[in-house]
PDB file of C-alpha atoms in Angstrom:
ATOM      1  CA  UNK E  91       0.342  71.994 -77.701  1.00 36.00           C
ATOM      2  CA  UNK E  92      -3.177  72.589 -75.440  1.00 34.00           C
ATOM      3  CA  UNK E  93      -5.027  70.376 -74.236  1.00 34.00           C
ATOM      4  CA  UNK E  94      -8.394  71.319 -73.147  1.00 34.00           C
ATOM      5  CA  UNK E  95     -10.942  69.919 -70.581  1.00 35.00           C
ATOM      6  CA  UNK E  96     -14.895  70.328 -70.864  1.00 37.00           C
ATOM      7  CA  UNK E  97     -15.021  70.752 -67.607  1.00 35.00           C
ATOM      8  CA  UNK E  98     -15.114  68.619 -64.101  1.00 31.00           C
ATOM      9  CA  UNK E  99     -18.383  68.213 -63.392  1.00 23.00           C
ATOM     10  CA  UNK E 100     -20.169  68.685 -59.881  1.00 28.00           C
ATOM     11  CA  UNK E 101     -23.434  67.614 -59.521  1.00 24.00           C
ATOM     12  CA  UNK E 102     -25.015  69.697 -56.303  1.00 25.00           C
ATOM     13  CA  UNK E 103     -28.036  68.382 -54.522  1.00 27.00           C
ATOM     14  CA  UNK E 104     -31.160  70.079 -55.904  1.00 29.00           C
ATOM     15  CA  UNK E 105     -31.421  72.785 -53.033  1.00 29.00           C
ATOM     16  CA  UNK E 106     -35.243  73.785 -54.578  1.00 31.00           C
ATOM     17  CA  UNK E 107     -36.743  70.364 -54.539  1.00 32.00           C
ATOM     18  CA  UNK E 108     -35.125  70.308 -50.834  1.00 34.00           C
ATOM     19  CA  UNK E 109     -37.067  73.198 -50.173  1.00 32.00           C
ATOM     20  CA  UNK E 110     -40.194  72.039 -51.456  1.00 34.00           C
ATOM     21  CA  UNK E 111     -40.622  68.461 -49.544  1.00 38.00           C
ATOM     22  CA  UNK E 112     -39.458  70.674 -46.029  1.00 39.00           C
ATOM     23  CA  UNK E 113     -42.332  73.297 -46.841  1.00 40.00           C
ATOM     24  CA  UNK E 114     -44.839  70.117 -47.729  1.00 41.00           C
ATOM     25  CA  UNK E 115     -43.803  68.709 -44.550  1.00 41.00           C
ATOM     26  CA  UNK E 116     -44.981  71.556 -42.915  1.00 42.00           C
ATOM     27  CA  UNK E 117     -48.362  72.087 -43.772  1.00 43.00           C
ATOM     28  CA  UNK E 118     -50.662  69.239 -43.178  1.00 48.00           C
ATOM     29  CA  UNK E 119     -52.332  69.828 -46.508  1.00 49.00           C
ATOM     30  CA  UNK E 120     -51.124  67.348 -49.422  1.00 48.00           C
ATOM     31  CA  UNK E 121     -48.466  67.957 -51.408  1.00 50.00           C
ATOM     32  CA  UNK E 122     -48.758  70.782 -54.358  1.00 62.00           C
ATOM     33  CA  UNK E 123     -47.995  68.984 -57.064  1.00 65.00           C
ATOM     34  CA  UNK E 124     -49.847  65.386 -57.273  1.00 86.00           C
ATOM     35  CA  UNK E 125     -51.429  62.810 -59.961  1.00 93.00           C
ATOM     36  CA  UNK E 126     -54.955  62.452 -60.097  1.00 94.00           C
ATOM     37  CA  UNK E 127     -56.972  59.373 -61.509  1.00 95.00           C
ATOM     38  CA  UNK E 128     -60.057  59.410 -63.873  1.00 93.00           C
ATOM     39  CA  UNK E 129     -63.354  58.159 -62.646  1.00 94.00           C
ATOM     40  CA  UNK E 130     -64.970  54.764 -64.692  1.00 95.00           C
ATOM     41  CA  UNK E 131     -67.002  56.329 -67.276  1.00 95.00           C
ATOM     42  CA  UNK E 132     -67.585  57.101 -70.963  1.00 96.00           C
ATOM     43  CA  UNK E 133     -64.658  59.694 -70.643  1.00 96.00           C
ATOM     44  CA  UNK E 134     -62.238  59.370 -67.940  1.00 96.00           C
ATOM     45  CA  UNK E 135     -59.743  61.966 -67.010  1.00 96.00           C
ATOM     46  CA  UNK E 136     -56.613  61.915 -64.929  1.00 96.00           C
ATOM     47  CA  UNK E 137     -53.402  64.200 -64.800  1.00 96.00           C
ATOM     48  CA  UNK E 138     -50.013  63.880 -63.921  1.00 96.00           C
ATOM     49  CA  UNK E 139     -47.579  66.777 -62.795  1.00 95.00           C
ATOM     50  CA  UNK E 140     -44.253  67.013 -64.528  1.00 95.00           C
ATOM     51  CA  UNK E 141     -40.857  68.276 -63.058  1.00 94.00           C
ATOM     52  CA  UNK E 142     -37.495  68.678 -64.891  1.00 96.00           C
ATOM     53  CA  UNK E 143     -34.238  69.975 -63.934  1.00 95.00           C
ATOM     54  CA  UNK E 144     -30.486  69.801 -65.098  1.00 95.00           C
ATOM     55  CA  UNK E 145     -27.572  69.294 -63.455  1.00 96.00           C
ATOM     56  CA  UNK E 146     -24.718  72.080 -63.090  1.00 96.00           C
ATOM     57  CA  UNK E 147     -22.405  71.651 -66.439  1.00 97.00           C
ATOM     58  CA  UNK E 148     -19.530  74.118 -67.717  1.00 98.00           C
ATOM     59  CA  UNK E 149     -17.876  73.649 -71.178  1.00 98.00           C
ATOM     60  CA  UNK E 150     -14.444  75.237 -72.114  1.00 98.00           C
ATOM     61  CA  UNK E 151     -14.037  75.917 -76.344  1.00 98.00           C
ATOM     62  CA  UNK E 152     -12.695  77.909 -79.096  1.00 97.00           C
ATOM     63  CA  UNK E 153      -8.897  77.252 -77.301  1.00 97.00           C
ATOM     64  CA  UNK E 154      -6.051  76.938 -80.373  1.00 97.00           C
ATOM     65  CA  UNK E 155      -2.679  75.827 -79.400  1.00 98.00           C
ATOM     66  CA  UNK E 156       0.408  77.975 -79.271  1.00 98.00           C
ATOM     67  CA  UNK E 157       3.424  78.463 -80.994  1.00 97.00           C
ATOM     68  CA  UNK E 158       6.500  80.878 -80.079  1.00 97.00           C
ATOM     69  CA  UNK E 159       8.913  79.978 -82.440  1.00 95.00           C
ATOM     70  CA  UNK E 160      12.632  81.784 -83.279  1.00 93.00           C
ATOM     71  CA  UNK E 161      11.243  84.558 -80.270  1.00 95.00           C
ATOM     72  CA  UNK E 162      14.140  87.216 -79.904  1.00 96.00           C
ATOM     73  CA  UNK E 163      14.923  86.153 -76.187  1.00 97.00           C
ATOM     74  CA  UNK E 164      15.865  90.009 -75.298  1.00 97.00           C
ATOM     75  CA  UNK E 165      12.387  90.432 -74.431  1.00 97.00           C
ATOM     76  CA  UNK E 166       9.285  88.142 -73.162  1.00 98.00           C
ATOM     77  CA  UNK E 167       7.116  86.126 -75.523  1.00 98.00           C
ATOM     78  CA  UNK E 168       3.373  86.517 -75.081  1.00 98.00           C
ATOM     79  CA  UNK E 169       0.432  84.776 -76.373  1.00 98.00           C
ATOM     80  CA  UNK E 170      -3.104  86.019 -75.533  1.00 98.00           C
ATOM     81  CA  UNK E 171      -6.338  84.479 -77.157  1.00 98.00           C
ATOM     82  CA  UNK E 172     -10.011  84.890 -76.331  1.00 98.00           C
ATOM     83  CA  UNK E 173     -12.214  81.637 -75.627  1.00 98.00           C
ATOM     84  CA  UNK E 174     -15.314  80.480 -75.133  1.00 98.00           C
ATOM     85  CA  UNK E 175     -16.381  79.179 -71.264  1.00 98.00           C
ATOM     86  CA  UNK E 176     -20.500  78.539 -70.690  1.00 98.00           C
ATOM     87  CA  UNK E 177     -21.988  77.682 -66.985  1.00 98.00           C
ATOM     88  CA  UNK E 178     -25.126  76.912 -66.855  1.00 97.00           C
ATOM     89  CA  UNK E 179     -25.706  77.915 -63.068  1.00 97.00           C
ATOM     90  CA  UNK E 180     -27.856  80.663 -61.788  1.00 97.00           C
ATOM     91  CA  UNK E 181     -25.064  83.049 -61.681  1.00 97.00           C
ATOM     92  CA  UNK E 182     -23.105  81.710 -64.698  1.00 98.00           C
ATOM     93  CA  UNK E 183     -20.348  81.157 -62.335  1.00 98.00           C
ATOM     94  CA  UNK E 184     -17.228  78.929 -63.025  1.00 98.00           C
ATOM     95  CA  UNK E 185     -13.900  77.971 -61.203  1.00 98.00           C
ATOM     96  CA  UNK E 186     -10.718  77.410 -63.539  1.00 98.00           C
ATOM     97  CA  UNK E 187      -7.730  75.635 -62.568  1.00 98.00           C
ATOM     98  CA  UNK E 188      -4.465  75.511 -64.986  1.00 98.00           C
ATOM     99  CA  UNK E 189      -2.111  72.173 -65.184  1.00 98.00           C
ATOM    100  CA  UNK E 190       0.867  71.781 -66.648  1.00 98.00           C
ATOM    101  CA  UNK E 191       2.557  69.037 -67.940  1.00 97.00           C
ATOM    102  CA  UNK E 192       5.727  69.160 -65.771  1.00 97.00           C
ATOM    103  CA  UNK E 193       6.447  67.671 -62.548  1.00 96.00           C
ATOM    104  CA  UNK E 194       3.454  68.105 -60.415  1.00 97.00           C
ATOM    105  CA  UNK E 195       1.583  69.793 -63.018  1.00 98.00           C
ATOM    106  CA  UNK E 196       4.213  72.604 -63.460  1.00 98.00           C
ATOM    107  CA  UNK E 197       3.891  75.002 -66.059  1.00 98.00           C
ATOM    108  CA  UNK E 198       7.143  73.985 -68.127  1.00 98.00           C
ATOM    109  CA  UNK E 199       7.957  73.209 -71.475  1.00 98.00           C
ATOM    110  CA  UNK E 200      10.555  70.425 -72.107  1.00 97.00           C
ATOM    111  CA  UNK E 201      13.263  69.006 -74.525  1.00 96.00           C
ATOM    112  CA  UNK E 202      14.892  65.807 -72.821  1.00 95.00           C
ATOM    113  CA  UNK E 203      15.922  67.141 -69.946  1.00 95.00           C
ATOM    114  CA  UNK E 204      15.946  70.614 -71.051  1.00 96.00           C
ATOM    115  CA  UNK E 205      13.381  72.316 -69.173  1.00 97.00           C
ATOM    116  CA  UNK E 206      11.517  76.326 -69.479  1.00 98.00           C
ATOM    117  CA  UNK E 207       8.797  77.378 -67.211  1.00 98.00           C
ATOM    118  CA  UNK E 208       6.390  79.793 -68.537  1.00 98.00           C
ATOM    119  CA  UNK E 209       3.223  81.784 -66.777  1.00 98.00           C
ATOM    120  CA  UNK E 210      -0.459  81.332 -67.229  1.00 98.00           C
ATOM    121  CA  UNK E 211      -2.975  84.431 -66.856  1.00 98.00           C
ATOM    122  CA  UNK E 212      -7.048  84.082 -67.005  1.00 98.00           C
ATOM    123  CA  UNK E 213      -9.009  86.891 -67.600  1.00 98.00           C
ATOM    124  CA  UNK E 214     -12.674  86.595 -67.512  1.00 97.00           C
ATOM    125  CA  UNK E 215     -13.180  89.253 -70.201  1.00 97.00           C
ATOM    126  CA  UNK E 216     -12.543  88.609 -73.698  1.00 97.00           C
ATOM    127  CA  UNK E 217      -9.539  90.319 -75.856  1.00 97.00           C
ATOM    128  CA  UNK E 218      -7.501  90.709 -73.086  1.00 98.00           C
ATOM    129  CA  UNK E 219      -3.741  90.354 -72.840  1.00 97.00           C
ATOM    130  CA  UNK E 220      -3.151  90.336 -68.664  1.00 97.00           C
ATOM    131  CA  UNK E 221      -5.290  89.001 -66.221  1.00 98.00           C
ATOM    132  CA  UNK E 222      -5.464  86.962 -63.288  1.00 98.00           C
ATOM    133  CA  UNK E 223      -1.889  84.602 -62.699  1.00 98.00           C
ATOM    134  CA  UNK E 224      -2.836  80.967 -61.970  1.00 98.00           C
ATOM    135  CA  UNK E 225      -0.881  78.752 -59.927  1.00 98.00           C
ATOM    136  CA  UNK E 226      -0.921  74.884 -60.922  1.00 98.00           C
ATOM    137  CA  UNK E 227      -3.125  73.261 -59.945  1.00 97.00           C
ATOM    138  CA  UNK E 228      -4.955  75.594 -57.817  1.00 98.00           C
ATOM    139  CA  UNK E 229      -8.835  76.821 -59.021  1.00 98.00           C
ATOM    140  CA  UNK E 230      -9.405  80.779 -59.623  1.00 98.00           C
ATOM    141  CA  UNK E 231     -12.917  81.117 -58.219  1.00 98.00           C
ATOM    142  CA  UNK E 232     -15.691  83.287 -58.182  1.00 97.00           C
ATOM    143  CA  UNK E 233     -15.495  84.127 -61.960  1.00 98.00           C
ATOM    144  CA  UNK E 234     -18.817  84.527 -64.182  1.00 98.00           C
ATOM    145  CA  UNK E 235     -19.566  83.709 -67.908  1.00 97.00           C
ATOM    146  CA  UNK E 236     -21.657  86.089 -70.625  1.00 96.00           C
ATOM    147  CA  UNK E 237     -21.590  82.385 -73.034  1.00 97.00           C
ATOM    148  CA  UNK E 238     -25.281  82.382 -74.158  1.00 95.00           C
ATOM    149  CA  UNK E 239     -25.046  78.371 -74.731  1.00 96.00           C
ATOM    150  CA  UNK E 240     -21.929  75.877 -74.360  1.00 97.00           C
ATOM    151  CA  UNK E 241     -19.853  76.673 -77.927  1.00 96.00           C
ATOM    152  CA  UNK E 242     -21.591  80.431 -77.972  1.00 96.00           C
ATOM    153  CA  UNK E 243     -22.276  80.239 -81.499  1.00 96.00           C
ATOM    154  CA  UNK E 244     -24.926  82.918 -80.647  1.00 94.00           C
ATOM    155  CA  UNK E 245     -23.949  85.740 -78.708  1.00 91.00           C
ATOM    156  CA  UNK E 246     -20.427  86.415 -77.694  1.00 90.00           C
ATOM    157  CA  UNK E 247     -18.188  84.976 -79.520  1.00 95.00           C
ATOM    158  CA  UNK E 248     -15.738  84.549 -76.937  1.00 97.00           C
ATOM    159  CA  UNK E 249     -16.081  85.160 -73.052  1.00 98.00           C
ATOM    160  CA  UNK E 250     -12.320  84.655 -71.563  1.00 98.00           C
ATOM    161  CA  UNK E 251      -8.937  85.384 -71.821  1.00 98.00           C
ATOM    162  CA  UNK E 252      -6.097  82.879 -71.656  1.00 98.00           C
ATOM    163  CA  UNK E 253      -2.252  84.522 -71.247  1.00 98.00           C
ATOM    164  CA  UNK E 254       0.548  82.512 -71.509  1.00 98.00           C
ATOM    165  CA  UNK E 255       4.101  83.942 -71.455  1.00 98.00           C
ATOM    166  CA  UNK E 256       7.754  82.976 -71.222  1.00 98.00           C
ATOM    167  CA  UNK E 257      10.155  85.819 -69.545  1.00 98.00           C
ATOM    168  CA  UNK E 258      12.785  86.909 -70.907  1.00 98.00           C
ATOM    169  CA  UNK E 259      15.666  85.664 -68.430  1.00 98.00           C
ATOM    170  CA  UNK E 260      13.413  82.003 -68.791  1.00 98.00           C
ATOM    171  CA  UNK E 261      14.307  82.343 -73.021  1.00 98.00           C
ATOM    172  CA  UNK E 262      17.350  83.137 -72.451  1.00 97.00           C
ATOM    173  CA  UNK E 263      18.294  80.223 -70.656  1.00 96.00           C
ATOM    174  CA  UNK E 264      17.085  78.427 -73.495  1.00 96.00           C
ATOM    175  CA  UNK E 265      19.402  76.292 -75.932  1.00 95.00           C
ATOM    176  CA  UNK E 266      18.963  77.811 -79.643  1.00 95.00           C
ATOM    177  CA  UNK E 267      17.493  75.545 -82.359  1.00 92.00           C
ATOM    178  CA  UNK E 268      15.746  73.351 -79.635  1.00 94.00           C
ATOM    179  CA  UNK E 269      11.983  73.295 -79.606  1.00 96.00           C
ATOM    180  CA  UNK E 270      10.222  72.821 -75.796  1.00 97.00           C
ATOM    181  CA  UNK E 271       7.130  71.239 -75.913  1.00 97.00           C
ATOM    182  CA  UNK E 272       4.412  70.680 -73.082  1.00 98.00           C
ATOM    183  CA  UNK E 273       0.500  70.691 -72.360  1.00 98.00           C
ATOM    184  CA  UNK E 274      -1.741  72.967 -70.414  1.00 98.00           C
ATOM    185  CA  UNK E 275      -4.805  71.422 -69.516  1.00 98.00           C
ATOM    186  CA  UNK E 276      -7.696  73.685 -68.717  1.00 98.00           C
ATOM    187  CA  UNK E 277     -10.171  72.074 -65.851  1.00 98.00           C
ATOM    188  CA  UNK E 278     -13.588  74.717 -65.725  1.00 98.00           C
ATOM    189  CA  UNK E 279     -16.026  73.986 -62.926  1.00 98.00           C
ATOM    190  CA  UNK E 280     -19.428  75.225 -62.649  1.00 98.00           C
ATOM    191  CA  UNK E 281     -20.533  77.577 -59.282  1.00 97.00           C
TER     192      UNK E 281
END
């Protein structure tokens, strides 16, 4: 079964307004965005300047949980599906860090005390079946999105890659008839 997260928000200080107050501060003029007041009159007139910003977000979707069942063990079981990851930074940058659900956030599947590790690939391309091997709990920077808006139901379709395989030796040590269970939890970070 996969879990998925939306994503661990970071909220970054707003570098441009930063820039802004420091270049006001410089000049001795006032500063380039004010209010102004009407006058008393039959008509009076003021304005007010308006500002918005967001904050960085990411959203993770379109994941489906994964099955190998009755695998032949003579040869590795693979699993590759595309996904959907949005960042809504300049770049469309994101970070993405696997967990499992094993000891320390190992990637292993369990029965009791039956236990089978398995592997974890991102690619940042969809349709792929290798990619980039993640370590638990350790981010995979410096990746970028094509996701046209959080779920991109316009656009791509999918953006990403997620590979998940058990070796062969790993199946073989496992005990017939027995199904292994665990989560991977996806964290996606905006950069």
């Amino acid at each position: 079964m996969m879990a998925t997260n939306i994503g661990k928000i970071s909220i970054t200080v707003r570098r441009a307004a930063y820039l802004c107050a420091a270049a006001g501060a410089l000049t001795a003029g006032p500063p380039a965005f004010s209010s102004t007041q009407g006058t008393l009159g039959a008509t009076s007139t003021g304005s007010v300047s308006i500002t918005a910003s967001v904050a960085n977000r990411a959203q993770i979707t379109g994941l489906t949980d994964i099955s190998f069942a009755a695998v032949d063990p003579a040869t590795a079981a693979t699993s590759s599906q595309s996904d959907c990851v949005w960042s809504n930074t300049a770049t469309k940058g994101y970070s993405i860090t696997a967990t499992g659900s094993g000891t320390s956030g190992a990637f292993t599947l369990a029965n009791g005390s039956l236990t089978v590790p398995y592997s974890v690939q991102w690619a940042a391309s969809t349709g792929q079946t290798s990619g980039s091997a993640l370590t638990a709990g350790t981010a995979l920077g410096g990746l970028t999105t094509t996701a046209a808006n959080p779920t991109c139901s316009t656009g791509a379709a999918t953006t990403s890659s997620l590979i998940v395989s058990i070796s062969a030796p790993n199946l073989q040590g496992m005990e017939a008839g027995v199904s292994y269970t665990g989560t991977l939890t996806l964290l996606v970070t905006p950069q």
